[in-house]
Amino acid sequence: MDASNFTIPEQTLDRDCTTLSRHVLQQLRRFDADAQDLSAIMNRIALAGKLIARRLSRAGLMADVLGFTGDMNVQGESVKKMDVYANEVFISVFKQSGLVCRLASEEMEKPYYIPENCPIGRYTLLYDPIDGSSNVDINLEVGSIFAIRQQTGTDLAEDAGDLLTQNGHQQLAAGYILYGPSTLLVYSLGQGVHSFILDPSLGEFILAQENIQIPAHGPIYSTNEGNFWQWDEAIRDYTRYVHRHEGYTARYSGALVGDIHRILMQGGVFLYPGTAKNPAGKLRLLYETAPLAFLIEQAGGKASDGMTPLLDLVPQKLHQRTPLIIGSQEDVQLVESFIRDRQRRQQEEGH
Ligand code: FBP
């Protein structure tokens, strides 16, 4: 065949060459130091994802990778060996980077400071290294959740006080990595939501979808109904409503990242409300709910604690928990309407 007749569809080649770090620079439409730093930080997060994906894919064949360590973390939860491994991976990929001075994780009581990166590294990485820990030992989907924030002040006291003055709108970037049949990274820099798939043959995250929009409404409601009797009456009323109305189906994987990804793609709502025992719920504001709220709102969805927009919340402590209602606009508004109705009834009854 005459070479002049054979052309490679530019779009395909362009897409195949759109790695994460290139996409970040395209998004920022500039190449200054800040843009280069954010691109480099995203690249390091991608490396952490590749290392964790590799470990997970062979975990069942390796000794001492699955199971519990015997320790409890700052959340009062039994720690999995994969939690420790993944937490260390995130720290390790940022050493000698000059990028991130401080890493704050769900698995660590206090942030980890990388002296060689301070004070030049003006960013803080906040992350949940393994989300869905209860799924790890049985080879079901898990994830990692991350957010990047600007460090304000020198934090010489190493108490990360500046993080307790910022709301969720002040996140510079957020996303998750889903370790499923393929390893997927979904992120936003505040300019839409984009997904990348790890191509094992290239060892690169390659662009899969840009400007993902969540449907305004979806059939899915995702929640642990095992907590039904511990919930406020308003949430019970909402659950009774979806049980009695056509067009709703329950999906709950035990991994927040997996449930959120399903809802991002198909529409619906995820709920982890407060309970009688834990009025603030289970999920952590800085490492789980604020990053996912940033992402879902960038995709046209909505997130709240039932009453207040999730991104408006300012943490009072590093490991603060919040109730979470997140997903499609119409479905989150429906849940919130049940909460408002109950409050109004209570006020009318003088409670
Ligand atoms: P981890 O980050 O410790 O895994 O906790 C969060 C989580 O596992 C979410 O992924 C999931 O949605 C939720 O907790 C499951 O909690 P429950 O078992 O109470 O339904």
PDB file of N, CA, C and O and ligand atoms in Angstrom, residues 73 75 77-78 83 106-107 128-135 142-143 145 222-225 227 252-259 270-272 282-284 288 321, ligand 1:
ATOM      1  N   ASN A  73      -6.482   2.155  64.154  1.00  0.00           N
ATOM      2  CA  ASN A  73      -6.051   3.479  63.676  1.00  0.00           C
ATOM      3  C   ASN A  73      -6.751   4.575  64.476  1.00  0.00           C
ATOM      4  O   ASN A  73      -7.547   4.298  65.371  1.00  0.00           O
ATOM      5  N   GLN A  75      -9.102   6.265  63.844  1.00  0.00           N
ATOM      6  CA  GLN A  75     -10.567   6.213  63.724  1.00  0.00           C
ATOM      7  C   GLN A  75     -11.160   5.166  64.653  1.00  0.00           C
ATOM      8  O   GLN A  75     -12.376   4.947  64.657  1.00  0.00           O
ATOM      9  N   GLU A  77     -10.540   1.999  64.177  1.00  0.00           N
ATOM     10  CA  GLU A  77     -10.831   0.836  63.315  1.00  0.00           C
ATOM     11  C   GLU A  77      -9.619  -0.093  63.264  1.00  0.00           C
ATOM     12  O   GLU A  77      -8.476   0.374  63.339  1.00  0.00           O
ATOM     13  N   SER A  78      -9.875  -1.394  63.095  1.00  0.00           N
ATOM     14  CA  SER A  78      -8.770  -2.361  62.947  1.00  0.00           C
ATOM     15  C   SER A  78      -8.087  -2.102  61.610  1.00  0.00           C
ATOM     16  O   SER A  78      -8.759  -1.952  60.587  1.00  0.00           O
ATOM     17  N   ASP A  83      -3.920  -1.248  54.127  1.00  0.00           N
ATOM     18  CA  ASP A  83      -4.049   0.169  54.521  1.00  0.00           C
ATOM     19  C   ASP A  83      -2.659   0.746  54.768  1.00  0.00           C
ATOM     20  O   ASP A  83      -2.330   1.842  54.318  1.00  0.00           O
ATOM     21  N   GLU A 106      -6.254   9.492  56.310  1.00  0.00           N
ATOM     22  CA  GLU A 106      -7.229   8.889  57.215  1.00  0.00           C
ATOM     23  C   GLU A 106      -6.546   7.915  58.169  1.00  0.00           C
ATOM     24  O   GLU A 106      -7.001   7.667  59.279  1.00  0.00           O
ATOM     25  N   GLU A 107      -5.397   7.369  57.741  1.00  0.00           N
ATOM     26  CA  GLU A 107      -4.708   6.335  58.530  1.00  0.00           C
ATOM     27  C   GLU A 107      -3.712   6.912  59.528  1.00  0.00           C
ATOM     28  O   GLU A 107      -3.093   6.173  60.293  1.00  0.00           O
ATOM     29  N   ASP A 128      -7.322   9.106  51.420  1.00  0.00           N
ATOM     30  CA  ASP A 128      -7.750   7.854  52.048  1.00  0.00           C
ATOM     31  C   ASP A 128      -7.067   6.775  51.214  1.00  0.00           C
ATOM     32  O   ASP A 128      -7.493   6.500  50.086  1.00  0.00           O
ATOM     33  N   PRO A 129      -6.001   6.167  51.741  1.00  0.00           N
ATOM     34  CA  PRO A 129      -5.181   5.282  50.895  1.00  0.00           C
ATOM     35  C   PRO A 129      -5.934   4.059  50.369  1.00  0.00           C
ATOM     36  O   PRO A 129      -5.769   3.694  49.200  1.00  0.00           O
ATOM     37  N   ILE A 130      -6.740   3.427  51.220  1.00  0.00           N
ATOM     38  CA  ILE A 130      -7.578   2.314  50.783  1.00  0.00           C
ATOM     39  C   ILE A 130      -8.992   2.566  51.281  1.00  0.00           C
ATOM     40  O   ILE A 130      -9.264   2.473  52.486  1.00  0.00           O
ATOM     41  N   ASP A 131      -9.877   2.879  50.358  1.00  0.00           N
ATOM     42  CA  ASP A 131     -11.289   3.059  50.709  1.00  0.00           C
ATOM     43  C   ASP A 131     -12.029   1.766  50.421  1.00  0.00           C
ATOM     44  O   ASP A 131     -11.827   1.159  49.390  1.00  0.00           O
ATOM     45  N   GLY A 132     -12.852   1.340  51.396  1.00  0.00           N
ATOM     46  CA  GLY A 132     -13.544   0.058  51.223  1.00  0.00           C
ATOM     47  C   GLY A 132     -12.720  -1.086  51.775  1.00  0.00           C
ATOM     48  O   GLY A 132     -12.735  -2.196  51.246  1.00  0.00           O
ATOM     49  N   SER A 133     -12.021  -0.796  52.903  1.00  0.00           N
ATOM     50  CA  SER A 133     -11.098  -1.795  53.471  1.00  0.00           C
ATOM     51  C   SER A 133     -11.769  -3.141  53.698  1.00  0.00           C
ATOM     52  O   SER A 133     -11.132  -4.187  53.580  1.00  0.00           O
ATOM     53  N   SER A 134     -13.072  -3.147  53.975  1.00  0.00           N
ATOM     54  CA  SER A 134     -13.741  -4.433  54.260  1.00  0.00           C
ATOM     55  C   SER A 134     -13.789  -5.318  53.013  1.00  0.00           C
ATOM     56  O   SER A 134     -14.074  -6.502  53.102  1.00  0.00           O
ATOM     57  N   ASN A 135     -13.488  -4.770  51.864  1.00  0.00           N
ATOM     58  CA  ASN A 135     -13.497  -5.540  50.602  1.00  0.00           C
ATOM     59  C   ASN A 135     -12.133  -6.115  50.232  1.00  0.00           C
ATOM     60  O   ASN A 135     -12.053  -6.986  49.365  1.00  0.00           O
ATOM     61  N   VAL A 142     -11.941  -1.840  45.615  1.00  0.00           N
ATOM     62  CA  VAL A 142     -11.567  -0.836  46.608  1.00  0.00           C
ATOM     63  C   VAL A 142     -11.103   0.397  45.858  1.00  0.00           C
ATOM     64  O   VAL A 142     -11.043   0.394  44.624  1.00  0.00           O
ATOM     65  N   GLY A 143     -10.778   1.448  46.601  1.00  0.00           N
ATOM     66  CA  GLY A 143     -10.333   2.668  45.937  1.00  0.00           C
ATOM     67  C   GLY A 143      -9.345   3.451  46.778  1.00  0.00           C
ATOM     68  O   GLY A 143      -9.023   3.065  47.901  1.00  0.00           O
ATOM     69  N   ILE A 145      -8.834   7.754  47.618  1.00  0.00           N
ATOM     70  CA  ILE A 145      -9.448   9.059  47.423  1.00  0.00           C
ATOM     71  C   ILE A 145      -8.390  10.117  47.733  1.00  0.00           C
ATOM     72  O   ILE A 145      -7.607   9.934  48.668  1.00  0.00           O
ATOM     73  N   SER A 222     -28.030   4.043  47.043  1.00  0.00           N
ATOM     74  CA  SER A 222     -26.931   3.242  47.580  1.00  0.00           C
ATOM     75  C   SER A 222     -26.718   3.602  49.039  1.00  0.00           C
ATOM     76  O   SER A 222     -26.330   4.726  49.360  1.00  0.00           O
ATOM     77  N   THR A 223     -27.015   2.672  49.920  1.00  0.00           N
ATOM     78  CA  THR A 223     -26.883   2.932  51.356  1.00  0.00           C
ATOM     79  C   THR A 223     -26.888   1.597  52.102  1.00  0.00           C
ATOM     80  O   THR A 223     -27.337   0.585  51.547  1.00  0.00           O
ATOM     81  N   ASN A 224     -26.374   1.597  53.313  1.00  0.00           N
ATOM     82  CA  ASN A 224     -26.364   0.359  54.120  1.00  0.00           C
ATOM     83  C   ASN A 224     -27.652   0.294  54.935  1.00  0.00           C
ATOM     84  O   ASN A 224     -27.729   0.831  56.046  1.00  0.00           O
ATOM     85  N   GLU A 225     -28.670  -0.384  54.368  1.00  0.00           N
ATOM     86  CA  GLU A 225     -29.978  -0.438  55.047  1.00  0.00           C
ATOM     87  C   GLU A 225     -29.922  -1.210  56.351  1.00  0.00           C
ATOM     88  O   GLU A 225     -30.885  -1.201  57.127  1.00  0.00           O
ATOM     89  N   ASN A 227     -28.491  -0.231  58.759  1.00  0.00           N
ATOM     90  CA  ASN A 227     -28.544   0.813  59.808  1.00  0.00           C
ATOM     91  C   ASN A 227     -29.932   1.440  59.915  1.00  0.00           C
ATOM     92  O   ASN A 227     -30.125   2.431  60.627  1.00  0.00           O
ATOM     93  N   TYR A 252     -25.113  -1.427  46.685  1.00  0.00           N
ATOM     94  CA  TYR A 252     -24.218  -1.003  47.759  1.00  0.00           C
ATOM     95  C   TYR A 252     -23.040  -1.960  47.786  1.00  0.00           C
ATOM     96  O   TYR A 252     -23.199  -3.136  48.064  1.00  0.00           O
ATOM     97  N   SER A 253     -21.843  -1.437  47.466  1.00  0.00           N
ATOM     98  CA  SER A 253     -20.701  -2.357  47.277  1.00  0.00           C
ATOM     99  C   SER A 253     -19.844  -2.497  48.518  1.00  0.00           C
ATOM    100  O   SER A 253     -18.982  -3.357  48.582  1.00  0.00           O
ATOM    101  N   GLY A 254     -20.028  -1.567  49.511  1.00  0.00           N
ATOM    102  CA  GLY A 254     -19.142  -1.602  50.675  1.00  0.00           C
ATOM    103  C   GLY A 254     -17.892  -0.769  50.432  1.00  0.00           C
ATOM    104  O   GLY A 254     -17.060  -0.604  51.316  1.00  0.00           O
ATOM    105  N   ALA A 255     -17.753  -0.255  49.194  1.00  0.00           N
ATOM    106  CA  ALA A 255     -16.642   0.658  48.885  1.00  0.00           C
ATOM    107  C   ALA A 255     -17.228   1.944  48.315  1.00  0.00           C
ATOM    108  O   ALA A 255     -17.802   1.935  47.215  1.00  0.00           O
ATOM    109  N   LEU A 256     -17.079   3.028  49.091  1.00  0.00           N
ATOM    110  CA  LEU A 256     -17.645   4.332  48.700  1.00  0.00           C
ATOM    111  C   LEU A 256     -17.247   4.694  47.272  1.00  0.00           C
ATOM    112  O   LEU A 256     -18.078   5.100  46.466  1.00  0.00           O
ATOM    113  N   VAL A 257     -15.959   4.527  46.924  1.00  0.00           N
ATOM    114  CA  VAL A 257     -15.478   4.904  45.586  1.00  0.00           C
ATOM    115  C   VAL A 257     -16.244   4.159  44.495  1.00  0.00           C
ATOM    116  O   VAL A 257     -16.675   4.748  43.506  1.00  0.00           O
ATOM    117  N   GLY A 258     -16.455   2.867  44.695  1.00  0.00           N
ATOM    118  CA  GLY A 258     -17.188   2.074  43.700  1.00  0.00           C
ATOM    119  C   GLY A 258     -18.625   2.551  43.558  1.00  0.00           C
ATOM    120  O   GLY A 258     -19.143   2.710  42.441  1.00  0.00           O
ATOM    121  N   ASP A 259     -19.280   2.824  44.691  1.00  0.00           N
ATOM    122  CA  ASP A 259     -20.675   3.280  44.654  1.00  0.00           C
ATOM    123  C   ASP A 259     -20.776   4.664  44.015  1.00  0.00           C
ATOM    124  O   ASP A 259     -21.690   4.936  43.240  1.00  0.00           O
ATOM    125  N   PHE A 270     -26.128   8.364  46.794  1.00  0.00           N
ATOM    126  CA  PHE A 270     -25.461   7.573  47.851  1.00  0.00           C
ATOM    127  C   PHE A 270     -25.722   8.291  49.167  1.00  0.00           C
ATOM    128  O   PHE A 270     -25.618   9.514  49.255  1.00  0.00           O
ATOM    129  N   LEU A 271     -26.109   7.478  50.186  1.00  0.00           N
ATOM    130  CA  LEU A 271     -26.375   8.069  51.503  1.00  0.00           C
ATOM    131  C   LEU A 271     -25.572   7.336  52.572  1.00  0.00           C
ATOM    132  O   LEU A 271     -25.622   6.117  52.631  1.00  0.00           O
ATOM    133  N   TYR A 272     -24.815   8.086  53.382  1.00  0.00           N
ATOM    134  CA  TYR A 272     -24.297   7.539  54.638  1.00  0.00           C
ATOM    135  C   TYR A 272     -24.689   8.536  55.717  1.00  0.00           C
ATOM    136  O   TYR A 272     -23.940   9.414  56.097  1.00  0.00           O
ATOM    137  N   LYS A 282     -20.067   8.060  59.492  1.00  0.00           N
ATOM    138  CA  LYS A 282     -18.795   7.321  59.500  1.00  0.00           C
ATOM    139  C   LYS A 282     -17.717   7.986  58.650  1.00  0.00           C
ATOM    140  O   LYS A 282     -16.519   7.872  58.946  1.00  0.00           O
ATOM    141  N   LEU A 283     -18.104   8.662  57.596  1.00  0.00           N
ATOM    142  CA  LEU A 283     -17.138   9.092  56.582  1.00  0.00           C
ATOM    143  C   LEU A 283     -16.428  10.382  56.969  1.00  0.00           C
ATOM    144  O   LEU A 283     -17.006  11.264  57.582  1.00  0.00           O
ATOM    145  N   ARG A 284     -15.142  10.500  56.579  1.00  0.00           N
ATOM    146  CA  ARG A 284     -14.290  11.611  57.013  1.00  0.00           C
ATOM    147  C   ARG A 284     -14.339  12.784  56.050  1.00  0.00           C
ATOM    148  O   ARG A 284     -14.127  12.611  54.849  1.00  0.00           O
ATOM    149  N   GLU A 288     -12.532  11.955  52.572  1.00  0.00           N
ATOM    150  CA  GLU A 288     -13.545  11.216  51.791  1.00  0.00           C
ATOM    151  C   GLU A 288     -14.650  12.140  51.251  1.00  0.00           C
ATOM    152  O   GLU A 288     -14.805  12.286  50.042  1.00  0.00           O
ATOM    153  N   ARG A 321     -15.918  13.649  61.060  1.00  0.00           N
ATOM    154  CA  ARG A 321     -16.815  12.853  60.194  1.00  0.00           C
ATOM    155  C   ARG A 321     -18.030  13.717  59.825  1.00  0.00           C
ATOM    156  O   ARG A 321     -18.364  14.649  60.552  1.00  0.00           O
TER     157      ARG A 321
HETATM  158  P1  FBP B   1     -12.681   2.902  54.949  1.00  0.00           P
HETATM  159  O1  FBP B   1     -12.087   4.073  54.280  1.00  0.00           O
HETATM  160  O2  FBP B   1     -12.053   2.618  56.269  1.00  0.00           O
HETATM  161  O3  FBP B   1     -12.786   1.730  54.083  1.00  0.00           O
HETATM  162  O4  FBP B   1     -14.216   3.294  55.363  1.00  0.00           O
HETATM  163  C1  FBP B   1     -15.086   3.782  54.495  1.00  0.00           C
HETATM  164  C2  FBP B   1     -16.085   2.733  53.977  1.00  0.00           C
HETATM  165  O5  FBP B   1     -15.516   1.472  53.875  1.00  0.00           O
HETATM  166  C3  FBP B   1     -16.676   3.182  52.656  1.00  0.00           C
HETATM  167  O6  FBP B   1     -15.904   2.818  51.582  1.00  0.00           O
HETATM  168  C4  FBP B   1     -18.013   2.466  52.635  1.00  0.00           C
HETATM  169  O7  FBP B   1     -18.976   3.162  51.886  1.00  0.00           O
HETATM  170  C5  FBP B   1     -18.392   2.428  54.112  1.00  0.00           C
HETATM  171  O8  FBP B   1     -17.191   2.659  54.868  1.00  0.00           O
HETATM  172  C6  FBP B   1     -18.976   1.108  54.489  1.00  0.00           C
HETATM  173  O9  FBP B   1     -19.402   1.235  55.819  1.00  0.00           O
HETATM  174  P2  FBP B   1     -20.477   0.187  56.421  1.00  0.00           P
HETATM  175  O10 FBP B   1     -19.769  -1.120  56.482  1.00  0.00           O
HETATM  176  O11 FBP B   1     -20.821   0.770  57.753  1.00  0.00           O
HETATM  177  O12 FBP B   1     -21.639   0.177  55.493  1.00  0.00           O
END
